[in-house]
Amino acid sequence: MIANILVTGATGNVGTEVVRLLSDLDYPVIAAVRNPIESQKSFGSNVRCVPFDFTNSDTFADAFAGINKLFLMRPPAISDIDRITPALNAAKRSGVEEIIFLSIIGANKNIIVPHYAIERAIEQLNIPAVFLRCSFFMQNLNTTHREDIRLRDRLFMPAGNGKTSFIDVRDIAAIAVKFLTEEHHQSQELSEINRAYDLTGAVALTYSEVATIFTNVIGRPIHYTNPPIPIFIWQMVQQGFPLQFVLVMVGIYTTARLGFADLVTSDVQQLLGCSPISIDRYVEDYRECWL
Ligand SMILES: NC(=O)c1ccc[n+]([C@@H]2O[C@H](COP(=O)([O-])OP(=O)(O)OC[C@H]3O[C@@H](n4cnc5c(N)ncnc54)[C@H](OP(=O)(O)O)[C@@H]3O)[C@@H](O)[C@H]2O)c1
């Protein structure tokens, strides 16, 4: 039986790709969005958009009605998980049968990240779940860091010489879709039905190495500047990023600088049956973003 699938964060980096892939497969995908009129225009008629806001419980019943499988993401702006759990409880009440959660690498051990508490909350619901624990997205380079690369020819982040096992969100979406479209096995023991994967690229690279790839692919010199943290904070805030978001970035880049972002696994290869997308290919595919 084909499942009814609801995708949260459908306008975000990963959600957009999940919706696109499901729509290409002619799956009856529903995009849970805050602005259904705008989103409907961009998704087209294959995708149904429903109003959904984690912070507005009035949107839950209609969004979850008839849904079998839920692609769940936590919006970066919501760090208090008490603002996520009401939607999870509503999903349970509506009979959602499986949750595919976009998590973060190390979430099983790192109690500071909200994903740790969300994984525990999902476990308590006793809904079968798949935790996709992802490393750092390549697509941060064409979103958050786009203007620094495009206008100032620099990779501007305080990551030292630490390596990062960058992953392309298109691989994450393909894996999410694999789970969203597979039959789940109700006979399995609950202890067996929560599965977790560490999704990384095939290699870990320093930002100097990434700058060299940019230089070679887009054909002009791109430099890695590795600014001191106070300069990074000041300049990112000057560029208009909220201080709280910049401080989260400092935490992420400090983790990389200390050598804790370089884990490489074979989970993507095993799940997709092909190598993860390389950063060379990512830069080639997105090169228009930095011209
Ligand atoms: N970036 C990384 O390197 C990385 C690595 C591992 C894990 N993660 C995790 O991945 C998640 C982010 O995924 P992403 O990059 O695909 O997202 P994203 O591009 O940052 O987009 C955020 C999405 O959340 C939606 N949203 C915001 N507030 C909402 C609310 N109150 N109710 C419902 N939807 C809301 C936005 O919709 P609107 O269009 O309405 O704004 C948008 O679709 C985070 O949990 C992050 O921690 C990120």
mmCIF file of N, CA and C in Angstrom, residues 145-218:
data_model
loop_
_atom_site.group_PDB
_atom_site.id
_atom_site.type_symbol
_atom_site.label_atom_id
_atom_site.label_comp_id
_atom_site.label_asym_id
_atom_site.label_seq_id
_atom_site.Cartn_x
_atom_site.Cartn_y
_atom_site.Cartn_z
ATOM 1 N N HIS A 145 27.024 30.794 3.529
ATOM 2 C CA HIS A 145 28.334 31.343 3.137
ATOM 3 C C HIS A 145 28.384 31.816 1.691
ATOM 4 N N ARG A 146 27.228 31.814 1.046
ATOM 5 C CA ARG A 146 27.206 32.133 -0.388
ATOM 6 C C ARG A 146 27.827 33.506 -0.706
ATOM 7 N N GLU A 147 27.384 34.545 0.016
ATOM 8 C CA GLU A 147 27.823 35.898 -0.345
ATOM 9 C C GLU A 147 29.311 36.089 -0.085
ATOM 10 N N ASP A 148 29.840 35.445 0.968
ATOM 11 C CA ASP A 148 31.276 35.566 1.222
ATOM 12 C C ASP A 148 32.082 34.963 0.077
ATOM 13 N N ILE A 149 31.590 33.855 -0.469
ATOM 14 C CA ILE A 149 32.312 33.222 -1.577
ATOM 15 C C ILE A 149 32.104 34.034 -2.858
ATOM 16 N N ARG A 150 30.866 34.428 -3.101
ATOM 17 C CA ARG A 150 30.515 35.095 -4.363
ATOM 18 C C ARG A 150 31.133 36.493 -4.463
ATOM 19 N N LEU A 151 31.021 37.267 -3.387
ATOM 20 C CA LEU A 151 31.446 38.667 -3.447
ATOM 21 C C LEU A 151 32.868 38.898 -2.957
ATOM 22 N N ARG A 152 33.316 38.056 -1.989
ATOM 23 C CA ARG A 152 34.622 38.328 -1.372
ATOM 24 C C ARG A 152 35.640 37.209 -1.620
ATOM 25 N N ASP A 153 35.275 36.228 -2.425
ATOM 26 C CA ASP A 153 36.190 35.140 -2.821
ATOM 27 C C ASP A 153 36.819 34.451 -1.618
ATOM 28 N N ARG A 154 36.038 34.261 -0.565
ATOM 29 C CA ARG A 154 36.643 33.657 0.628
ATOM 30 C C ARG A 154 35.696 32.660 1.294
ATOM 31 N N LEU A 155 36.317 31.635 1.894
ATOM 32 C CA LEU A 155 35.608 30.765 2.837
ATOM 33 C C LEU A 155 35.932 31.340 4.209
ATOM 34 N N PHE A 156 34.895 31.903 4.832
ATOM 35 C CA PHE A 156 35.094 32.688 6.051
ATOM 36 C C PHE A 156 34.455 31.941 7.218
ATOM 37 N N MET A 157 35.228 31.082 7.848
ATOM 38 C CA MET A 157 34.733 30.342 9.020
ATOM 39 C C MET A 157 35.921 29.972 9.905
ATOM 40 N N PRO A 158 35.718 29.976 11.237
ATOM 41 C CA PRO A 158 36.837 29.735 12.157
ATOM 42 C C PRO A 158 37.007 28.248 12.472
ATOM 43 N N ALA A 159 37.364 27.469 11.449
ATOM 44 C CA ALA A 159 37.427 26.011 11.623
ATOM 45 C C ALA A 159 38.854 25.489 11.699
ATOM 46 N N GLY A 160 39.853 26.380 11.745
ATOM 47 C CA GLY A 160 41.247 25.958 11.865
ATOM 48 C C GLY A 160 41.623 24.998 10.752
ATOM 49 N N ASN A 161 42.395 23.983 11.113
ATOM 50 C CA ASN A 161 42.785 22.969 10.123
ATOM 51 C C ASN A 161 42.005 21.682 10.312
ATOM 52 N N GLY A 162 40.898 21.768 11.054
ATOM 53 C CA GLY A 162 40.079 20.579 11.301
ATOM 54 C C GLY A 162 39.400 20.113 10.023
ATOM 55 N N LYS A 163 39.145 18.821 9.973
ATOM 56 C CA LYS A 163 38.488 18.247 8.792
ATOM 57 C C LYS A 163 36.994 18.047 9.056
ATOM 58 N N THR A 164 36.215 18.141 7.985
ATOM 59 C CA THR A 164 34.760 17.950 8.062
ATOM 60 C C THR A 164 34.345 16.950 6.977
ATOM 61 N N SER A 165 33.456 16.032 7.354
ATOM 62 C CA SER A 165 33.003 15.008 6.387
ATOM 63 C C SER A 165 31.713 15.483 5.717
ATOM 64 N N PHE A 166 31.813 16.595 4.968
ATOM 65 C CA PHE A 166 30.664 17.235 4.310
ATOM 66 C C PHE A 166 29.762 16.226 3.596
ATOM 67 N N ILE A 167 28.442 16.437 3.736
ATOM 68 C CA ILE A 167 27.476 15.611 2.991
ATOM 69 C C ILE A 167 26.574 16.508 2.160
ATOM 70 N N ASP A 168 26.183 16.009 0.992
ATOM 71 C CA ASP A 168 25.263 16.735 0.113
ATOM 72 C C ASP A 168 23.838 16.409 0.544
ATOM 73 N N VAL A 169 22.993 17.438 0.686
ATOM 74 C CA VAL A 169 21.604 17.183 1.139
ATOM 75 C C VAL A 169 20.838 16.309 0.150
ATOM 76 N N ARG A 170 21.301 16.255 -1.104
ATOM 77 C CA ARG A 170 20.602 15.396 -2.080
ATOM 78 C C ARG A 170 20.755 13.929 -1.702
ATOM 79 N N ASP A 171 21.896 13.557 -1.101
ATOM 80 C CA ASP A 171 22.051 12.178 -0.621
ATOM 81 C C ASP A 171 21.141 11.931 0.591
ATOM 82 N N ILE A 172 21.065 12.912 1.478
ATOM 83 C CA ILE A 172 20.198 12.749 2.663
ATOM 84 C C ILE A 172 18.748 12.560 2.214
ATOM 85 N N ALA A 173 18.324 13.401 1.257
ATOM 86 C CA ALA A 173 16.936 13.316 0.775
ATOM 87 C C ALA A 173 16.676 11.963 0.117
ATOM 88 N N ALA A 174 17.645 11.478 -0.662
ATOM 89 C CA ALA A 174 17.447 10.186 -1.331
ATOM 90 C C ALA A 174 17.273 9.071 -0.297
ATOM 91 N N ILE A 175 18.021 9.161 0.797
ATOM 92 C CA ILE A 175 17.913 8.137 1.848
ATOM 93 C C ILE A 175 16.584 8.291 2.591
ATOM 94 N N ALA A 176 16.196 9.526 2.862
ATOM 95 C CA ALA A 176 14.889 9.745 3.509
ATOM 96 C C ALA A 176 13.775 9.150 2.648
ATOM 97 N N VAL A 177 13.849 9.377 1.351
ATOM 98 C CA VAL A 177 12.806 8.877 0.442
ATOM 99 C C VAL A 177 12.809 7.348 0.401
ATOM 100 N N LYS A 178 13.988 6.761 0.474
ATOM 101 C CA LYS A 178 14.063 5.293 0.525
ATOM 102 C C LYS A 178 13.246 4.767 1.715
ATOM 103 N N PHE A 179 13.402 5.402 2.874
ATOM 104 C CA PHE A 179 12.660 4.939 4.055
ATOM 105 C C PHE A 179 11.183 5.337 3.993
ATOM 106 N N LEU A 180 10.908 6.512 3.434
ATOM 107 C CA LEU A 180 9.513 6.955 3.365
ATOM 108 C C LEU A 180 8.683 6.075 2.431
ATOM 109 N N THR A 181 9.349 5.459 1.462
ATOM 110 C CA THR A 181 8.608 4.681 0.469
ATOM 111 C C THR A 181 8.696 3.175 0.697
ATOM 112 N N GLU A 182 9.455 2.748 1.716
ATOM 113 C CA GLU A 182 9.541 1.303 1.966
ATOM 114 C C GLU A 182 8.424 0.871 2.918
ATOM 115 N N GLU A 183 8.035 -0.388 2.800
ATOM 116 C CA GLU A 183 7.044 -0.947 3.729
ATOM 117 C C GLU A 183 7.687 -1.089 5.088
ATOM 118 N N HIS A 184 7.004 -0.751 6.177
ATOM 119 C CA HIS A 184 7.604 -1.053 7.465
ATOM 120 C C HIS A 184 6.971 -2.309 8.047
ATOM 121 N N HIS A 185 7.679 -2.886 8.987
ATOM 122 C CA HIS A 185 7.309 -4.216 9.456
ATOM 123 C C HIS A 185 6.733 -4.135 10.861
ATOM 124 N N GLN A 186 5.397 -4.211 10.931
ATOM 125 C CA GLN A 186 4.753 -4.016 12.222
ATOM 126 C C GLN A 186 5.075 -5.138 13.208
ATOM 127 N N SER A 187 5.535 -6.284 12.690
ATOM 128 C CA SER A 187 5.783 -7.405 13.579
ATOM 129 C C SER A 187 7.090 -7.258 14.359
ATOM 130 N N GLN A 188 7.946 -6.289 13.930
ATOM 131 C CA GLN A 188 9.237 -6.166 14.604
ATOM 132 C C GLN A 188 9.056 -5.729 16.057
ATOM 133 N N GLU A 189 9.987 -6.160 16.889
ATOM 134 C CA GLU A 189 9.997 -5.688 18.275
ATOM 135 C C GLU A 189 10.289 -4.189 18.279
ATOM 136 N N LEU A 190 9.732 -3.466 19.256
ATOM 137 C CA LEU A 190 9.977 -2.024 19.309
ATOM 138 C C LEU A 190 11.459 -1.695 19.394
ATOM 139 N N SER A 191 12.210 -2.545 20.127
ATOM 140 C CA SER A 191 13.630 -2.267 20.281
ATOM 141 C C SER A 191 14.367 -2.326 18.946
ATOM 142 N N GLU A 192 13.756 -3.028 17.972
ATOM 143 C CA GLU A 192 14.429 -3.173 16.679
ATOM 144 C C GLU A 192 13.952 -2.152 15.656
ATOM 145 N N ILE A 193 12.851 -1.460 15.966
ATOM 146 C CA ILE A 193 12.275 -0.662 14.887
ATOM 147 C C ILE A 193 12.804 0.764 14.860
ATOM 148 N N ASN A 194 13.548 1.194 15.863
ATOM 149 C CA ASN A 194 14.214 2.479 15.754
ATOM 150 C C ASN A 194 15.604 2.247 15.204
ATOM 151 N N ARG A 195 15.812 2.788 14.012
ATOM 152 C CA ARG A 195 17.097 2.590 13.356
ATOM 153 C C ARG A 195 17.804 3.934 13.267
ATOM 154 N N ALA A 196 19.126 3.912 13.315
ATOM 155 C CA ALA A 196 19.884 5.168 13.235
ATOM 156 C C ALA A 196 21.057 4.984 12.288
ATOM 157 N N TYR A 197 21.319 6.029 11.511
ATOM 158 C CA TYR A 197 22.425 5.991 10.548
ATOM 159 C C TYR A 197 23.240 7.274 10.682
ATOM 160 N N ASP A 198 24.558 7.117 10.553
ATOM 161 C CA ASP A 198 25.461 8.267 10.536
ATOM 162 C C ASP A 198 25.770 8.585 9.083
ATOM 163 N N LEU A 199 25.196 9.663 8.581
ATOM 164 C CA LEU A 199 25.327 9.976 7.152
ATOM 165 C C LEU A 199 26.428 11.018 6.945
ATOM 166 N N THR A 200 27.471 10.606 6.236
ATOM 167 C CA THR A 200 28.611 11.499 5.986
ATOM 168 C C THR A 200 29.004 11.391 4.517
ATOM 169 N N GLY A 201 29.872 12.308 4.100
ATOM 170 C CA GLY A 201 30.497 12.157 2.793
ATOM 171 C C GLY A 201 31.515 11.034 2.824
ATOM 172 N N ALA A 202 32.161 10.811 1.667
ATOM 173 C CA ALA A 202 33.127 9.703 1.559
ATOM 174 C C ALA A 202 34.490 10.076 2.135
ATOM 175 N N VAL A 203 34.738 11.375 2.269
ATOM 176 C CA VAL A 203 36.031 11.830 2.805
ATOM 177 C C VAL A 203 35.790 13.001 3.747
ATOM 178 N N ALA A 204 36.795 13.251 4.597
ATOM 179 C CA ALA A 204 36.771 14.472 5.413
ATOM 180 C C ALA A 204 37.838 15.410 4.860
ATOM 181 N N LEU A 205 37.475 16.698 4.745
ATOM 182 C CA LEU A 205 38.380 17.681 4.124
ATOM 183 C C LEU A 205 38.560 18.884 5.037
ATOM 184 N N THR A 206 39.744 19.506 4.969
ATOM 185 C CA THR A 206 39.925 20.800 5.640
ATOM 186 C C THR A 206 39.287 21.878 4.759
ATOM 187 N N TYR A 207 39.061 23.054 5.335
ATOM 188 C CA TYR A 207 38.508 24.146 4.532
ATOM 189 C C TYR A 207 39.530 24.670 3.521
ATOM 190 N N SER A 208 40.819 24.480 3.790
ATOM 191 C CA SER A 208 41.831 24.831 2.769
ATOM 192 C C SER A 208 41.648 23.943 1.551
ATOM 193 N N GLU A 209 41.410 22.659 1.796
ATOM 194 C CA GLU A 209 41.202 21.737 0.670
ATOM 195 C C GLU A 209 39.913 22.092 -0.077
ATOM 196 N N VAL A 210 38.878 22.489 0.674
ATOM 197 C CA VAL A 210 37.623 22.879 0.019
ATOM 198 C C VAL A 210 37.853 24.129 -0.830
ATOM 199 N N ALA A 211 38.646 25.080 -0.317
ATOM 200 C CA ALA A 211 38.932 26.312 -1.082
ATOM 201 C C ALA A 211 39.648 25.975 -2.389
ATOM 202 N N THR A 212 40.542 25.007 -2.343
ATOM 203 C CA THR A 212 41.253 24.600 -3.574
ATOM 204 C C THR A 212 40.271 24.013 -4.586
ATOM 205 N N ILE A 213 39.311 23.215 -4.086
ATOM 206 C CA ILE A 213 38.303 22.638 -4.993
ATOM 207 C C ILE A 213 37.477 23.762 -5.628
ATOM 208 N N PHE A 214 37.058 24.741 -4.820
ATOM 209 C CA PHE A 214 36.307 25.888 -5.369
ATOM 210 C C PHE A 214 37.130 26.597 -6.433
ATOM 211 N N THR A 215 38.407 26.837 -6.131
ATOM 212 C CA THR A 215 39.290 27.553 -7.067
ATOM 213 C C THR A 215 39.347 26.807 -8.398
ATOM 214 N N ASN A 216 39.519 25.494 -8.308
ATOM 215 C CA ASN A 216 39.658 24.706 -9.538
ATOM 216 C C ASN A 216 38.343 24.633 -10.311
ATOM 217 N N VAL A 217 37.227 24.486 -9.593
ATOM 218 C CA VAL A 217 35.955 24.259 -10.298
ATOM 219 C C VAL A 217 35.365 25.563 -10.828
ATOM 220 N N ILE A 218 35.398 26.636 -10.013
ATOM 221 C CA ILE A 218 34.721 27.844 -10.518
ATOM 222 C C ILE A 218 35.686 28.799 -11.220
#
